[in-house]
Coordinates of C-alpha atoms in Angstrom, one line a residue:
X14 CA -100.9 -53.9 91.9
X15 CA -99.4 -52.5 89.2
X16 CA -102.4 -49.3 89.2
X17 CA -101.2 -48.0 92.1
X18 CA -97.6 -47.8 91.0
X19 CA -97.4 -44.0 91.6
X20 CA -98.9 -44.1 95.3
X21 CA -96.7 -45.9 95.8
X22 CA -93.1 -44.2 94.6
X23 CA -94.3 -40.8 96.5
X24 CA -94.8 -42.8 99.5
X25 CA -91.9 -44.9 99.5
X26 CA -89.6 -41.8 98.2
X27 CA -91.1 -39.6 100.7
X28 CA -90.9 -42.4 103.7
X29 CA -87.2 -42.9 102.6
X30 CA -86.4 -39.3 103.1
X31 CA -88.0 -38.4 105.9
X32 CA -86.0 -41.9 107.6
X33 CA -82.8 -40.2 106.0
X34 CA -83.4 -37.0 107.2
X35 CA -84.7 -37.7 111.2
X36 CA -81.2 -40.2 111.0
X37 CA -78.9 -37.4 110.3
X38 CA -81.0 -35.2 112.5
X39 CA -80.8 -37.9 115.2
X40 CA -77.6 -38.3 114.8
X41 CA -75.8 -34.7 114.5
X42 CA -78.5 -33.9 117.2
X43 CA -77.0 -37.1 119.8
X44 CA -73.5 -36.0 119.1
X45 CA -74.2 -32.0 119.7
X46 CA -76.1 -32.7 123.2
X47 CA -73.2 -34.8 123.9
X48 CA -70.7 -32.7 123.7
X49 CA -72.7 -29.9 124.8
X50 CA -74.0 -31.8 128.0
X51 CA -69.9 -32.9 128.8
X52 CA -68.8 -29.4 127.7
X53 CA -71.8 -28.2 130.3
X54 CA -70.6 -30.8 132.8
X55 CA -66.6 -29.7 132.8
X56 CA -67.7 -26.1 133.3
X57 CA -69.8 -26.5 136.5
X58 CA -67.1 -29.3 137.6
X59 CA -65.1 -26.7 137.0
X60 CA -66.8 -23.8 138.9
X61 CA -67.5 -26.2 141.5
X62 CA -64.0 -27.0 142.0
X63 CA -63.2 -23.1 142.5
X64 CA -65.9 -22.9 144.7
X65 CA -64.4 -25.5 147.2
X66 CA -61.1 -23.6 146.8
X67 CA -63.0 -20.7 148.6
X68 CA -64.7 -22.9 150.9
X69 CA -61.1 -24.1 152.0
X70 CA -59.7 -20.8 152.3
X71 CA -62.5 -19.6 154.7
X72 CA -62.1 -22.7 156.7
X73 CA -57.9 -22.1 156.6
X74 CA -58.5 -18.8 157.8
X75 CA -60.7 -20.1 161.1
X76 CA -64.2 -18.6 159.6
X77 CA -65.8 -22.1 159.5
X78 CA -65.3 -24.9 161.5
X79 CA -64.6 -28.9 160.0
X80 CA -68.2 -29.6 160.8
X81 CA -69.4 -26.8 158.2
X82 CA -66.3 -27.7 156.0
X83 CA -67.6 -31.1 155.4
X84 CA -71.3 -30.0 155.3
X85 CA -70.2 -28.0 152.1
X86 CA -68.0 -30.0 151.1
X87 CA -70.6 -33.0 150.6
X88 CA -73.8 -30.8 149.7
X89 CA -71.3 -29.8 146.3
X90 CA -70.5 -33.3 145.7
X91 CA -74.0 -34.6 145.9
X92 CA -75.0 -31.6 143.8
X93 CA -72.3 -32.7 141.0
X94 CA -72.6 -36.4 141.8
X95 CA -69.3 -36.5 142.0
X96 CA -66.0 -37.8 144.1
X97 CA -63.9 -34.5 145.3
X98 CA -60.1 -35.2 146.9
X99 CA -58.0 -33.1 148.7
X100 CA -54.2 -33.7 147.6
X101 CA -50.9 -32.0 148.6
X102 CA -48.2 -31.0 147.0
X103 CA -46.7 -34.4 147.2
X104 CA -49.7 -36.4 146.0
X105 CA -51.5 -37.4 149.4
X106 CA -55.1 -37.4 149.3
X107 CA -55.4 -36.0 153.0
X108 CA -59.5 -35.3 152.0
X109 CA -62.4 -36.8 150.2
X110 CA -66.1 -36.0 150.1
X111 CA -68.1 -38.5 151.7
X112 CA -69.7 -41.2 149.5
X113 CA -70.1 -44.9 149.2
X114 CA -67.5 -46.7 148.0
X115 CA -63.5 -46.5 148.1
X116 CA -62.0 -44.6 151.1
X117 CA -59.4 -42.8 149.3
X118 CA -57.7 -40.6 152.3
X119 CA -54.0 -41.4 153.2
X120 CA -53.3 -42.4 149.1
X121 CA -50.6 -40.9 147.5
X122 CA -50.7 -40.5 144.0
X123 CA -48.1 -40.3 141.3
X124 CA -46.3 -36.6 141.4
X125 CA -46.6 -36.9 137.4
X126 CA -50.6 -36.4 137.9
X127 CA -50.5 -33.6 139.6
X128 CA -47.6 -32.1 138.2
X129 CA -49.6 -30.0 136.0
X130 CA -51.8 -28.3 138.1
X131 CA -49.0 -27.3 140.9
X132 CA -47.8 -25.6 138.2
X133 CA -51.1 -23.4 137.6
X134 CA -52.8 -25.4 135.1
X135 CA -56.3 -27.0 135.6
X136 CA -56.9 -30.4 134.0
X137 CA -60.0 -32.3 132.2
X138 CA -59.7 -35.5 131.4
X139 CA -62.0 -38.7 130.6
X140 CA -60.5 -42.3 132.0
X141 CA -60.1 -44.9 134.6
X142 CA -57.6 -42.4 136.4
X143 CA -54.5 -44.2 135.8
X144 CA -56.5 -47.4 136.6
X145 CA -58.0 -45.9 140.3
X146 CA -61.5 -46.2 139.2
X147 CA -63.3 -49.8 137.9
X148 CA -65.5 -47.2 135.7
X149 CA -64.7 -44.5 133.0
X150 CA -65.2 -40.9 135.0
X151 CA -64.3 -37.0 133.9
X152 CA -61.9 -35.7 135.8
X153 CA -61.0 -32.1 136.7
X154 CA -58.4 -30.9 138.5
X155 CA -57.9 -27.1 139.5
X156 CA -54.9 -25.7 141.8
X157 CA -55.6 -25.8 146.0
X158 CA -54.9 -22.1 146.7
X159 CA -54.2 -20.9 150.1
X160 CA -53.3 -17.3 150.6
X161 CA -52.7 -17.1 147.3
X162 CA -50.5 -20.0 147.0
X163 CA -50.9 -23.4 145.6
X164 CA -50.6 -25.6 148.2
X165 CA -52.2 -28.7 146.8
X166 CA -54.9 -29.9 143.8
X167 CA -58.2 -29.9 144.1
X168 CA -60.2 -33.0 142.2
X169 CA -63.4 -33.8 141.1
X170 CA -64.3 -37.5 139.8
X171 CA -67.8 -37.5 137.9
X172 CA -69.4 -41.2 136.9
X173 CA -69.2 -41.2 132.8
X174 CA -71.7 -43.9 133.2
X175 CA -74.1 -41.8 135.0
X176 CA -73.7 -39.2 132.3
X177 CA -74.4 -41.6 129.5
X178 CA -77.4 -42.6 131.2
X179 CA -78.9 -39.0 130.6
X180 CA -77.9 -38.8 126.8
X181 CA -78.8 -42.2 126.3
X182 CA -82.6 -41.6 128.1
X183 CA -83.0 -37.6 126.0
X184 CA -82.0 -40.0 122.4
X185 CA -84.7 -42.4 123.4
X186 CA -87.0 -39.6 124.0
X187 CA -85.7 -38.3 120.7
X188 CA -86.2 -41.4 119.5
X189 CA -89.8 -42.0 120.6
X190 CA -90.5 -38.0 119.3
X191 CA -89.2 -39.4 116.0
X192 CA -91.3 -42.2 116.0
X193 CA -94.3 -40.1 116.6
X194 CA -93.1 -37.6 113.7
X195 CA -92.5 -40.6 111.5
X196 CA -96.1 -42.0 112.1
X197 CA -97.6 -38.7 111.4
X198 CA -95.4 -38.3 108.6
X199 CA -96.8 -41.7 107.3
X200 CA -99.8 -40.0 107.7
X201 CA -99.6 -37.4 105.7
X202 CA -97.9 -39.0 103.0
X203 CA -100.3 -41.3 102.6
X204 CA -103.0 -38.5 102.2
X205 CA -100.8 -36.3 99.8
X206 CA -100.1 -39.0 97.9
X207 CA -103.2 -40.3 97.5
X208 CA -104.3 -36.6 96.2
X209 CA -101.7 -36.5 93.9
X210 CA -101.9 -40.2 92.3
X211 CA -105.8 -40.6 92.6
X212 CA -106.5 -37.8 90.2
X213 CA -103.8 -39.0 87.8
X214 CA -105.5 -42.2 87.7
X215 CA -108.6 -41.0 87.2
X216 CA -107.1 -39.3 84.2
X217 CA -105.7 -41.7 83.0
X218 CA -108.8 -43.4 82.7
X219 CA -110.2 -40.9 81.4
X220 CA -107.3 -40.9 78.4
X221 CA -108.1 -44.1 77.7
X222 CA -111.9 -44.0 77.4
X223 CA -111.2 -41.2 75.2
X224 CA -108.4 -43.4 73.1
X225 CA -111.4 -45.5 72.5
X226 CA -113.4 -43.0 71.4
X227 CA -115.3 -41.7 74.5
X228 CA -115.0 -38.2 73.9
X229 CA -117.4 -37.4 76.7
X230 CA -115.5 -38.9 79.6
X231 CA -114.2 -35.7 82.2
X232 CA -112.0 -35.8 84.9
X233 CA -113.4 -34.4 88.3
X234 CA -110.7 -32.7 90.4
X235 CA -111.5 -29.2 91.5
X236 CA -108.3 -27.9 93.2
X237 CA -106.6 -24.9 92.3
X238 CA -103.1 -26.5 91.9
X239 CA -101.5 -27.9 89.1
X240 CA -102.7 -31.3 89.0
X241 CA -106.3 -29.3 88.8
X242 CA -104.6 -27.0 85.9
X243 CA -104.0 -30.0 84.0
X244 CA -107.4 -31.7 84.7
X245 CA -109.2 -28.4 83.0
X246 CA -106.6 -28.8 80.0
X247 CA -107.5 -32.3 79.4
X248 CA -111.3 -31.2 80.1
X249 CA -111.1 -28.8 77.4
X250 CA -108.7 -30.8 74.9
X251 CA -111.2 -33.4 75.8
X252 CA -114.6 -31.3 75.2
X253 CA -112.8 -29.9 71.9
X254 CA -112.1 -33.7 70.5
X255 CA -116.1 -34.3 71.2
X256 CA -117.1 -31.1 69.3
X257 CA -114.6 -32.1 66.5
X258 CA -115.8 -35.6 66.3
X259 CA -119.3 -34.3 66.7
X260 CA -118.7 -32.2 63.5
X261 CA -116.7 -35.0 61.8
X262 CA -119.8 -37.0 61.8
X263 CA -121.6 -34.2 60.7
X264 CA -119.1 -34.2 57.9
X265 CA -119.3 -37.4 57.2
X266 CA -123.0 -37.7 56.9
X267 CA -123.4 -34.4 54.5
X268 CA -120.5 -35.7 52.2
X269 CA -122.1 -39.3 51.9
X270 CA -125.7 -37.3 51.2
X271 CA -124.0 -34.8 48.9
X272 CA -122.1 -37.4 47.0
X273 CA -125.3 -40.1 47.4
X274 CA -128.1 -37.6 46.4
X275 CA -126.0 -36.8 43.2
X276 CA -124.5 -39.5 42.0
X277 CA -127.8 -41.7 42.3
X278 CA -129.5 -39.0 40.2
X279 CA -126.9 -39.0 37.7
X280 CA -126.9 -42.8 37.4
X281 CA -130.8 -42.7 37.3
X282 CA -130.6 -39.8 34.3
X283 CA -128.3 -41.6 32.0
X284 CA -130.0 -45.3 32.6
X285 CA -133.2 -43.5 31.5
X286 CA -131.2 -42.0 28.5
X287 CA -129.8 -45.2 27.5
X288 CA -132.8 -47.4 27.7
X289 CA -135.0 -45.0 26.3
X290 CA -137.0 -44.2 29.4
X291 CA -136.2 -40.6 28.9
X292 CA -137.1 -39.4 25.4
X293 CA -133.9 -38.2 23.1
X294 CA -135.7 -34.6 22.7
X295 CA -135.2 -34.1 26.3
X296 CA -132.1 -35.8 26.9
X297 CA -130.2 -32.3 26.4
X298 CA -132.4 -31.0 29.3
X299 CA -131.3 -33.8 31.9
X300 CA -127.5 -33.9 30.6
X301 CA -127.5 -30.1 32.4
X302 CA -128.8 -31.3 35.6
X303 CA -126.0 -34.3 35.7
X304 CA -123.6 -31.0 34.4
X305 CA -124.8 -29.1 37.7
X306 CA -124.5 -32.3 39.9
X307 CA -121.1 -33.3 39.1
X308 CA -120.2 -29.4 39.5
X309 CA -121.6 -29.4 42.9
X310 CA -119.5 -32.4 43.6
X311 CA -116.7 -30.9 42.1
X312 CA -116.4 -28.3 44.5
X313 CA -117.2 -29.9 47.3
X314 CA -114.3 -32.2 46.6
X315 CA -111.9 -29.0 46.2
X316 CA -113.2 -27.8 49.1
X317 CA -112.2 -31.1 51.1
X318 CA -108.6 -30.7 49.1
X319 CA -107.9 -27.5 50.0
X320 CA -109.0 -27.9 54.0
X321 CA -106.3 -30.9 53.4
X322 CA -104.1 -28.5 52.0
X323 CA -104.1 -26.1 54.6
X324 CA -103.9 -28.4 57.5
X325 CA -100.9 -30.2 56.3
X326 CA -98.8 -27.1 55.9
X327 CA -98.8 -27.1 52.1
X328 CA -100.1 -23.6 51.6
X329 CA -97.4 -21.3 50.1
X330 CA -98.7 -17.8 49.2
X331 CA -98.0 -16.1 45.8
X332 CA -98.3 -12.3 46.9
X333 CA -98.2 -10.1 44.1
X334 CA -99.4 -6.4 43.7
X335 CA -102.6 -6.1 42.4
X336 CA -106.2 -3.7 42.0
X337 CA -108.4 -5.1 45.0
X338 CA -111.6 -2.8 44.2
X339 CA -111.0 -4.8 40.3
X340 CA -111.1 -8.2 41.8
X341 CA -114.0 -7.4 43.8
X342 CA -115.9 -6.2 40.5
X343 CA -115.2 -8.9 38.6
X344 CA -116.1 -11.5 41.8
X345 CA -119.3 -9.7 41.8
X346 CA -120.2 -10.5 38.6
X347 CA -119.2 -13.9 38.3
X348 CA -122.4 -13.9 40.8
X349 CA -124.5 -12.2 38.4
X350 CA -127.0 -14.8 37.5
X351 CA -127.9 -15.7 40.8
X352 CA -128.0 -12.2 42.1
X353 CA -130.9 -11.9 39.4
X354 CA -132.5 -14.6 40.4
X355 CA -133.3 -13.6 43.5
X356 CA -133.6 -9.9 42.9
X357 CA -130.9 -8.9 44.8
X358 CA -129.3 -5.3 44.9
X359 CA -125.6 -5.5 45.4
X360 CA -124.0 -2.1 46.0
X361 CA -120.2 -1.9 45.7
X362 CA -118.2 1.2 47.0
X363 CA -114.8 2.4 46.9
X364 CA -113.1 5.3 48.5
X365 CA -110.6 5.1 45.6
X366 CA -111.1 3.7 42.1
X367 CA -107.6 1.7 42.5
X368 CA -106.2 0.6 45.3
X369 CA -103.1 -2.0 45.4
X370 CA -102.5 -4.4 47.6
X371 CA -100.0 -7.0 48.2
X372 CA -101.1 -10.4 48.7
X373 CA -102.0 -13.8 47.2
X374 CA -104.3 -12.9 44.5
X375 CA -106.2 -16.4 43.7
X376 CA -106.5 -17.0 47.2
X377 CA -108.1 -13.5 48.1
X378 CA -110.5 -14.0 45.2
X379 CA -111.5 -17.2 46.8
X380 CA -111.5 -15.6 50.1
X381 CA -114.6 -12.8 47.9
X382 CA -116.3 -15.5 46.3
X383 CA -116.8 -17.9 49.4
X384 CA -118.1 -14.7 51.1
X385 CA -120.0 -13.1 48.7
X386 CA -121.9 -16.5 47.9
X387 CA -122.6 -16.7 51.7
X388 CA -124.3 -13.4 51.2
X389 CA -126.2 -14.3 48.6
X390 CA -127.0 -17.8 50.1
X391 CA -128.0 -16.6 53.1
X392 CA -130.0 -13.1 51.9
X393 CA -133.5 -12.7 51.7
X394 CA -135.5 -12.2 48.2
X395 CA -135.1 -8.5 47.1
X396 CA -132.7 -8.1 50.4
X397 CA -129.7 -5.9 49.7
X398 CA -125.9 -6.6 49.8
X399 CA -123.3 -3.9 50.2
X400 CA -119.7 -4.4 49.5
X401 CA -117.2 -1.9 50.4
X402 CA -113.1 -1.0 50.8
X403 CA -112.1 1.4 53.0
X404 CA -108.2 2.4 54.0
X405 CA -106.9 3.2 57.3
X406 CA -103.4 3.2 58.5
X407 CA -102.2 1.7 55.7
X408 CA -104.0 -1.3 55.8
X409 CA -107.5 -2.1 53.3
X410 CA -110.4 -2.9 55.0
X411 CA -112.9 -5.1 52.9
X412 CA -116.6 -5.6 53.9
X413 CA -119.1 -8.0 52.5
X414 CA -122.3 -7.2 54.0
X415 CA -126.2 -8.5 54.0
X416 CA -129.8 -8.2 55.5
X417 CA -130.2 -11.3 55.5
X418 CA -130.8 -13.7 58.1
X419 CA -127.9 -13.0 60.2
X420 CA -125.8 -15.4 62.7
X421 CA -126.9 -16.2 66.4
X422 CA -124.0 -15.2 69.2
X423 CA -123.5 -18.9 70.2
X424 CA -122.6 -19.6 66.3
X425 CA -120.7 -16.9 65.7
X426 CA -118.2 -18.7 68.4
X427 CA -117.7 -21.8 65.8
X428 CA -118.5 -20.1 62.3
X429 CA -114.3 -20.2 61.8
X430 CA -114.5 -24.5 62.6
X431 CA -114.1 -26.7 60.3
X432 CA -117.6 -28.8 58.9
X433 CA -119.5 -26.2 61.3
X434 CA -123.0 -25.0 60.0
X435 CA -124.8 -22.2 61.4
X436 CA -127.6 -23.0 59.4
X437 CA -128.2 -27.2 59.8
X438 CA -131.0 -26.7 57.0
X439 CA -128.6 -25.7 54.0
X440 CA -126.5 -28.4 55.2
X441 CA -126.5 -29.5 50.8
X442 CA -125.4 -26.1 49.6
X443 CA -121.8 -27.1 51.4
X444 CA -119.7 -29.0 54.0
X445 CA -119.2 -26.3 56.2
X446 CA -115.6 -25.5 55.2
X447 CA -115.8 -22.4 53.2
X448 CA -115.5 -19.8 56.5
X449 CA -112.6 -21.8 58.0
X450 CA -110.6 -22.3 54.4
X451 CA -111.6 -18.2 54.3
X452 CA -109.9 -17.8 58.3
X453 CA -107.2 -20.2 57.1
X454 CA -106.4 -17.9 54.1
X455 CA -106.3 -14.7 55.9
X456 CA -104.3 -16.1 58.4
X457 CA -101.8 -17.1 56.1
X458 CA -101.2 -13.6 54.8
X459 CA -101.0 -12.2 58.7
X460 CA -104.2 -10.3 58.5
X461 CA -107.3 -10.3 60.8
X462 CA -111.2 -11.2 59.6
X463 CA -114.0 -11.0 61.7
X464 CA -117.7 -10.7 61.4
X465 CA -120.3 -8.6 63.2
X466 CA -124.3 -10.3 62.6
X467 CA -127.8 -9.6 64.7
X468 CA -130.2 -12.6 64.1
X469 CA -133.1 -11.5 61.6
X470 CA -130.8 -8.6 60.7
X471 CA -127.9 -9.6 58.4
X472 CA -124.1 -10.2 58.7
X473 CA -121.0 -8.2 58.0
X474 CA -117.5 -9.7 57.4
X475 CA -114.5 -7.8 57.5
X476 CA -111.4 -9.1 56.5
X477 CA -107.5 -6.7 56.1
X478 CA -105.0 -6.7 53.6
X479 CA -101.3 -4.5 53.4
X480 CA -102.0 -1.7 51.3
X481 CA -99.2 -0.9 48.9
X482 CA -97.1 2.3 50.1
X483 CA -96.4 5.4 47.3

């Protein structure tokens, strides 16, 4: 029950509103045909009345005959539904329209009711008439003019009952309209809802496959609406957690080989030193290769500091002025062994023999050395590597470029991530953190890196740095 718990708020909110609003609807709607339809009524009772003024006249003046004066006198009355008297100036009702019920000719009525209207005044009113009818009716009353003098009142008495019967049959229709709107509206709740809620539940399924470590589960919704906007977000936050986790195992596995393959040949060098398995003259020889393990851990466990370093915010810069073409040189030659080793020729070039720039100096020369070892890691025997400063709107460009065996387009999208390895088969020469502690660095200081590579060709990185102004 409880899964369904945002179906059903939309529908109950949006049921309760459309009830709310077709109530005042119906409502303001019954009491505006109501007093339109009596406002409606009082003017044609109204016109009517004036109408059987005229009649009279023509019939006071001899044009029509009493035949043709009652013939039009009930054809109005059965148009209106409605009981017209003929009264004189003292009250007496000396004509009536002919209709079931109450002969009303030869009553008098009270002077007080007519009162009004001798004295020019036409009257409305809803009642019992002073008590004359058993029902309510509207009455109106208009001055008898003859010659153009009031001789009498004319009055017209109009069922209320009758009247209520219309209203009350147009609300039921409105009523029954309602009732078909209110169905339909059900309807289409219960559809928009559904649209709305199912995909949320299918995310939220999907959230909690991925809280369990799922990283593949998706969410299928393909509108273009915001429901769908937030579906591709969690898609993509979603696809990223699988490529991170992905890597993290990667990570994982090369730190337990790196720190595995090591340490087991470590322990297996100094038990043969100790119990004698290794002979002391060549004891020197294996302490070296134990010296170059635990270095290789070493900096594999710096690297792993400084990515924690730099993702928890504890990265402050020490920018000072310095030579950048000087801390290139002497990162180049720090290299110098294993540039000779594999016959490399590295050509540095400067447009200037000094050129300051303002930045953090240890972190820049990490920034050379993780690049300039990823050119000679990655270069061919006797392949070439050119490193180079130019300056250009006040800014220092600084290229490390190889020939060697360059980066494929799909890598070049995840070379910045961190334990990402474009090349699986060095995975021992590193954990894949150097680029993004490199990106990290650059970033830091507000400046841009980028790299340009062609598989089987060799790979350029570019990094900037503020140039200091004379």
């Amino acid at each position: 029950m409880s899964k369904n718990r945002l179906f059903k708020k939309l529908f109950i909110s949006n049921i309760i509103i459309i009830l709310v609003t077709l109530s005042i609807l119906s409502g303001m709607f019954y009491l505006m045909f109501q007093n339109y339809y009596f406002a409606d009524k009082e003017k044609i009772m109204l016109e009517e009345a004036q109408e059987i003024n005229a009649i009279l006249n023509e019939f006071a003046v001899g044009d029509i005959n009493i035949d043709k004066w009652n013939q039009e006198l009930n054809v109005v009355t059965r148009l209106i539904n409605a009981t017209v008297w003929i009264v004189d100036k003292e009250g007496l009702i000396y004509s009536q329209s002919q209709q079931p019920g109450k002969a009303w000719t030869g009553v008098s009525l009270n002077k007080e009711e007519i009162k009004s209207i001798l004295d020019g005044q036409s009257v409305v009113k809803k009642g019992y008439f002073g008590g004359k009818f058993n029902q309510p009716v509207l009455t109106v009353g208009v001055p008898l003019v003859i010659n153009g003098r009031i001789e009498g009142a004319i009055f017209m008495h109009a069922p209320l009952t009758e009247m209520n019967k219309t209203i009350i049959n147009i609300f039921i229709l409105m009523l029954l309209s309602g009732g078909v709107a209110l169905i339909i509206g059900f309807v289409l709740i219960s559809y928009t809802s559904s649209r709305i809620s199912q995909p949320l539940k299918e995310m939220s399924l999907a959230v909690q496959q991925v809280a369990k470590g799922n990283f593949s589960a998706r969410v299928q919704h393909k509108e273009d609406d915001e429901i769908g906007d937030l579906a591709k977000s969690f898609n993509i936050m979603a696809k990223e957690l699988e490529q991170l986790e992905d890597m993290r195992k990667d990570f994982v596995a090369n730190v337990s080989h790196e720190l595995r393959s090591p340490l087991t040949s470590i322990q297996g060098y100094i038990d043969g030193i100790l119990d004698g398995t290794i002979p002391k003259e060549k004891a020197c020889d294996y302490l070296k290769i134990v010296q170059k393990e635990t270095r290789r851990m070493s900096r594999l466990i710096d690297d792993f500091l400084e990515m924690t370093k730099l993702e928890s915010g504890q990265f402050p810069l020490n920018k000072t002025e310095f030579d950048i073409n000087e801390l290139i040189r002497l990162t180049v030659i720090k290299f110098e062994k294993r540039i000779v080793e594999k016959d490399l020729t590295v050509k540095v070039d400067f447009e200037e023999d000094r050129r300051i720039v303002i930045a953090d100096k240890d972190k820049i020369e990490q920034v050379l050395t993780n690049l300039i070892d990823n050119a000679i890691k990655f270069s061919k025997e006797k392949g070439i590597i050119h490193v180079f400063t130019e300056i250009k709107d006040d800014k220092a460009f600084i290229t490390i470029k190889d020939n060697g065996i360059g980066i494929s387009p799909e890598d070049q999208e995840h070379i910045w991530d961190r334990f990402y390895k474009a090349d699986k088969s060095r995975g021992k020469d590193g954990a894949g953190l150097g680029l993004y502690i490199v990106k990290r660095i650059i970033n830091a200081h507000n400046e841009e890196i980028w790299v340009e590579s062609e598989l089987g060709k060799g790979t350029a990185f570019t990094f900037t740095l503020p140039v200091k102004k004379f």
